[in-house]
């Protein structure tokens, strides 16, 4: 263990911006009487766990972060009256939810009518008891602990508690896991009901940091929007030089992560019924420490927090938390048919679009809504595993044509099944949620029922095998409305939210198991509502990419119709909207910087040209803006593009593919020590590998100086680099790493200009002075 810790020290200090410390950091868990000490490098937690009070203290680099001992868990129990399992509701043709399409401020929205549910359950919940730091030891009066090594490089302590009096038959496990080389502590709990009483748990909080004022400054590393909490938030001192990153693996709207450091479940949407002999395991949460100097650069301030996020934190996430994605499944760049085509697609116009997409250089061509047979009286929102034979007489032939053009075939897939084809006389529960969720002749499929999940998985795998489909966009809202159908797994409406999300994510795991080469994308709509959540940790543990909210169509004109000469749009206005769309995309991607941005889809770069609205300069701005992540979201009327548009996209995608093949730029994103996204002055970011090679993307807004010193802090100081402007085709010269770090590179751009700088290693030669 000592050898492992010492060998990780250099890597640790480099990743977290710390000076080399002669005392090796430790990764170990030890028990001292009533105290358990967890050491994870610079992160240390002392658990006072075997007495009347269960609390902890938190330290980073020896400095205490919380003013007082913090409670490690809070939960409320209630008893069922009568003492029996809650029963779901029987089928009724009456809708619980009616959905209709809507558009608001260039964004897809949803008009929802909810009917009052008068079908109350018989079971009531009484005798609530809230368990917190103060009364924990009185409720759970018997405890033990075990330290283990689940796998090489990890340490785990499991602290077990049993209630023999107040909550007789209830026991609890609290788990803390550390990973050699990373200043991280991951935590989850598991409840057991070994008694005869039916119980319900709610108000479950897994972490209450109670940080001192010094470390109470917070920074969002994923967005906080639409009343859905972020999944990653940092807490630090005023200069962001020391603190912790708090991260939650709880999915979607079920997550609570607040600016006071409390992490757990959203009490408005979470509860769990715990019957005799049943257990409940929570999703994990974790903290990750950082410490180092924050200092000015020639253009901004480089903080220890930013350097940690773009290096050590991302490495930890990719190695231990998120689902790995194989490079052989690469799909970028992706074209989606939704914008300007809507559901009005057919074999003829898709052959034309596929031909254009291939000439442009797209690697994946995704057919959106409209390809599927929706059944009797079914609207566009319904999908079946059968093609719409009226519009697609030979879907296999179209897919083969797409593949012959060196693209992967993608399909849109919905959670709505045809209402008239549902067998309500089948033995056992129905496949749909209750109360009924209706949209365009369809019923919402339940993810709280094994047979429904099996149907969903089987149909996607069938489409993959039958039509050679390698990419699926999964869409529309269902889970957020709940499901208490009799015979389904959820016993209360509120319990169904987490069961539904877990069921949805479980289908992704099973599809991946049966069809490992398939790329699975979930939309924000299927992950909750329309518009829905931004990307989070939980979803990227199960899918390859996530379509973040909202859907936007800036500059697309009539976004549901192809371009026609009769359009009355102002060309200059469309140009401004296209530029605005590009800025909004890179701003939203930056807001997700705690996650791997190449797996976050921001919809979408509009490929629509009306009377010259889409200029080559705007195309370049799209390419640069979406390159904060990867070019996985382009959509629009390809038939409206000029030969110059097609050639521009083609040239740029070839350039990106070359950079990706050489340096793996899509998976990289460096942002420390440089300006944040803006459409006024200058801003830039890195897409560099561990040798400092790759691309630097530079944009100028409406203002700023004509010439800007561009520092590149992420190169190796002792290396020599050759720089080339990939858009301007200019040789920008040879520089040492130190010169690039110090901002010796000066770049000139016009207002709303942009450049992609290739950074490559060069053998020792004279460099610019």
PDB file of C-alpha atoms in Angstrom, residues 526-631:
ATOM      1  CA  UNK A 526     -37.544  11.254 -21.670  1.00  0.00           C
ATOM      2  CA  UNK A 527     -35.346  11.951 -18.625  1.00  0.00           C
ATOM      3  CA  UNK A 528     -38.115  14.072 -17.089  1.00  0.00           C
ATOM      4  CA  UNK A 529     -40.200  16.679 -18.924  1.00  0.00           C
ATOM      5  CA  UNK A 530     -40.253  19.124 -21.878  1.00  0.00           C
ATOM      6  CA  UNK A 531     -38.026  21.087 -21.592  1.00  0.00           C
ATOM      7  CA  UNK A 532     -36.261  18.925 -19.053  1.00  0.00           C
ATOM      8  CA  UNK A 533     -33.027  18.447 -17.114  1.00  0.00           C
ATOM      9  CA  UNK A 534     -29.535  19.263 -18.197  1.00  0.00           C
ATOM     10  CA  UNK A 535     -27.004  16.438 -18.360  1.00  0.00           C
ATOM     11  CA  UNK A 536     -25.965  14.878 -15.069  1.00  0.00           C
ATOM     12  CA  UNK A 537     -23.687  12.175 -13.707  1.00  0.00           C
ATOM     13  CA  UNK A 538     -26.414   9.551 -13.360  1.00  0.00           C
ATOM     14  CA  UNK A 539     -27.470   9.544 -16.997  1.00  0.00           C
ATOM     15  CA  UNK A 540     -23.883   9.288 -18.294  1.00  0.00           C
ATOM     16  CA  UNK A 541     -23.428   6.165 -16.177  1.00  0.00           C
ATOM     17  CA  UNK A 542     -25.801   4.366 -18.551  1.00  0.00           C
ATOM     18  CA  UNK A 543     -25.892   6.077 -21.973  1.00  0.00           C
ATOM     19  CA  UNK A 544     -23.324   7.155 -24.520  1.00  0.00           C
ATOM     20  CA  UNK A 545     -24.586  10.722 -24.881  1.00  0.00           C
ATOM     21  CA  UNK A 546     -27.288  12.992 -23.537  1.00  0.00           C
ATOM     22  CA  UNK A 547     -29.391  15.523 -25.430  1.00  0.00           C
ATOM     23  CA  UNK A 548     -29.492  18.448 -23.025  1.00  0.00           C
ATOM     24  CA  UNK A 549     -32.291  21.001 -22.734  1.00  0.00           C
ATOM     25  CA  UNK A 550     -33.600  23.002 -24.428  1.00  0.00           C
ATOM     26  CA  UNK A 551     -34.202  22.209 -28.113  1.00  0.00           C
ATOM     27  CA  UNK A 552     -33.426  25.435 -29.970  1.00  0.00           C
ATOM     28  CA  UNK A 553     -33.771  26.516 -33.604  1.00  0.00           C
ATOM     29  CA  UNK A 554     -32.100  29.918 -33.802  1.00  0.00           C
ATOM     30  CA  UNK A 555     -31.887  30.978 -37.452  1.00  0.00           C
ATOM     31  CA  UNK A 556     -33.921  28.058 -38.849  1.00  0.00           C
ATOM     32  CA  UNK A 557     -36.801  30.264 -40.029  1.00  0.00           C
ATOM     33  CA  UNK A 558     -39.931  28.138 -40.070  1.00  0.00           C
ATOM     34  CA  UNK A 559     -38.274  25.361 -38.126  1.00  0.00           C
ATOM     35  CA  UNK A 560     -40.906  22.730 -39.074  1.00  0.00           C
ATOM     36  CA  UNK A 561     -40.873  23.383 -42.846  1.00  0.00           C
ATOM     37  CA  UNK A 562     -38.232  23.272 -45.596  1.00  0.00           C
ATOM     38  CA  UNK A 563     -37.076  26.557 -47.101  1.00  0.00           C
ATOM     39  CA  UNK A 564     -39.280  27.973 -49.842  1.00  0.00           C
ATOM     40  CA  UNK A 565     -39.024  31.193 -51.910  1.00  0.00           C
ATOM     41  CA  UNK A 566     -42.223  32.396 -50.213  1.00  0.00           C
ATOM     42  CA  UNK A 567     -40.527  32.783 -46.838  1.00  0.00           C
ATOM     43  CA  UNK A 568     -40.719  36.365 -45.579  1.00  0.00           C
ATOM     44  CA  UNK A 569     -37.884  36.240 -43.043  1.00  0.00           C
ATOM     45  CA  UNK A 570     -35.383  39.059 -42.761  1.00  0.00           C
ATOM     46  CA  UNK A 571     -31.983  37.676 -43.757  1.00  0.00           C
ATOM     47  CA  UNK A 572     -29.998  39.902 -41.390  1.00  0.00           C
ATOM     48  CA  UNK A 573     -32.245  38.815 -38.517  1.00  0.00           C
ATOM     49  CA  UNK A 574     -31.640  35.155 -39.357  1.00  0.00           C
ATOM     50  CA  UNK A 575     -27.899  35.783 -39.402  1.00  0.00           C
ATOM     51  CA  UNK A 576     -28.044  37.334 -35.943  1.00  0.00           C
ATOM     52  CA  UNK A 577     -30.079  34.407 -34.654  1.00  0.00           C
ATOM     53  CA  UNK A 578     -27.593  31.904 -36.089  1.00  0.00           C
ATOM     54  CA  UNK A 579     -24.778  33.733 -34.291  1.00  0.00           C
ATOM     55  CA  UNK A 580     -26.869  33.849 -31.127  1.00  0.00           C
ATOM     56  CA  UNK A 581     -27.519  30.116 -31.379  1.00  0.00           C
ATOM     57  CA  UNK A 582     -23.798  29.423 -31.616  1.00  0.00           C
ATOM     58  CA  UNK A 583     -23.107  31.502 -28.506  1.00  0.00           C
ATOM     59  CA  UNK A 584     -25.902  29.837 -26.556  1.00  0.00           C
ATOM     60  CA  UNK A 585     -24.478  26.429 -27.479  1.00  0.00           C
ATOM     61  CA  UNK A 586     -20.971  27.093 -26.226  1.00  0.00           C
ATOM     62  CA  UNK A 587     -22.314  28.865 -23.151  1.00  0.00           C
ATOM     63  CA  UNK A 588     -24.458  25.819 -22.266  1.00  0.00           C
ATOM     64  CA  UNK A 589     -21.584  23.435 -22.926  1.00  0.00           C
ATOM     65  CA  UNK A 590     -19.321  25.501 -20.668  1.00  0.00           C
ATOM     66  CA  UNK A 591     -21.981  25.324 -17.962  1.00  0.00           C
ATOM     67  CA  UNK A 592     -21.616  21.506 -18.149  1.00  0.00           C
ATOM     68  CA  UNK A 593     -17.815  21.600 -17.769  1.00  0.00           C
ATOM     69  CA  UNK A 594     -17.864  19.207 -14.806  1.00  0.00           C
ATOM     70  CA  UNK A 595     -18.883  16.467 -17.273  1.00  0.00           C
ATOM     71  CA  UNK A 596     -17.164  15.150 -20.435  1.00  0.00           C
ATOM     72  CA  UNK A 597     -18.530  17.612 -23.001  1.00  0.00           C
ATOM     73  CA  UNK A 598     -18.113  15.265 -25.966  1.00  0.00           C
ATOM     74  CA  UNK A 599     -21.057  13.312 -24.508  1.00  0.00           C
ATOM     75  CA  UNK A 600     -23.346  16.327 -24.055  1.00  0.00           C
ATOM     76  CA  UNK A 601     -25.475  17.197 -27.073  1.00  0.00           C
ATOM     77  CA  UNK A 602     -26.736  20.770 -27.416  1.00  0.00           C
ATOM     78  CA  UNK A 603     -29.427  20.941 -30.088  1.00  0.00           C
ATOM     79  CA  UNK A 604     -28.610  22.129 -32.614  1.00  0.00           C
ATOM     80  CA  UNK A 605     -26.325  23.841 -35.125  1.00  0.00           C
ATOM     81  CA  UNK A 606     -28.786  24.939 -37.822  1.00  0.00           C
ATOM     82  CA  UNK A 607     -27.839  23.822 -41.345  1.00  0.00           C
ATOM     83  CA  UNK A 608     -30.443  26.015 -43.094  1.00  0.00           C
ATOM     84  CA  UNK A 609     -29.663  28.778 -45.594  1.00  0.00           C
ATOM     85  CA  UNK A 610     -32.306  31.286 -46.657  1.00  0.00           C
ATOM     86  CA  UNK A 611     -31.093  33.808 -49.226  1.00  0.00           C
ATOM     87  CA  UNK A 612     -27.534  33.782 -47.879  1.00  0.00           C
ATOM     88  CA  UNK A 613     -28.339  33.756 -44.153  1.00  0.00           C
ATOM     89  CA  UNK A 614     -25.850  30.941 -43.492  1.00  0.00           C
ATOM     90  CA  UNK A 615     -22.515  32.440 -44.475  1.00  0.00           C
ATOM     91  CA  UNK A 616     -19.163  30.595 -44.353  1.00  0.00           C
ATOM     92  CA  UNK A 617     -18.202  32.793 -41.386  1.00  0.00           C
ATOM     93  CA  UNK A 618     -21.306  31.695 -39.489  1.00  0.00           C
ATOM     94  CA  UNK A 619     -20.592  28.076 -40.414  1.00  0.00           C
ATOM     95  CA  UNK A 620     -17.131  28.477 -38.917  1.00  0.00           C
ATOM     96  CA  UNK A 621     -18.678  29.960 -35.791  1.00  0.00           C
ATOM     97  CA  UNK A 622     -20.924  26.901 -35.495  1.00  0.00           C
ATOM     98  CA  UNK A 623     -17.974  24.545 -35.934  1.00  0.00           C
ATOM     99  CA  UNK A 624     -15.977  26.385 -33.260  1.00  0.00           C
ATOM    100  CA  UNK A 625     -18.838  26.766 -30.790  1.00  0.00           C
ATOM    101  CA  UNK A 626     -19.909  23.120 -30.813  1.00  0.00           C
ATOM    102  CA  UNK A 627     -16.240  22.135 -30.576  1.00  0.00           C
ATOM    103  CA  UNK A 628     -16.373  22.965 -26.879  1.00  0.00           C
ATOM    104  CA  UNK A 629     -17.566  19.362 -26.927  1.00  0.00           C
ATOM    105  CA  UNK A 630     -17.944  17.388 -30.154  1.00  0.00           C
ATOM    106  CA  UNK A 631     -19.909  18.058 -33.385  1.00  0.00           C
TER     107      UNK A 631
END
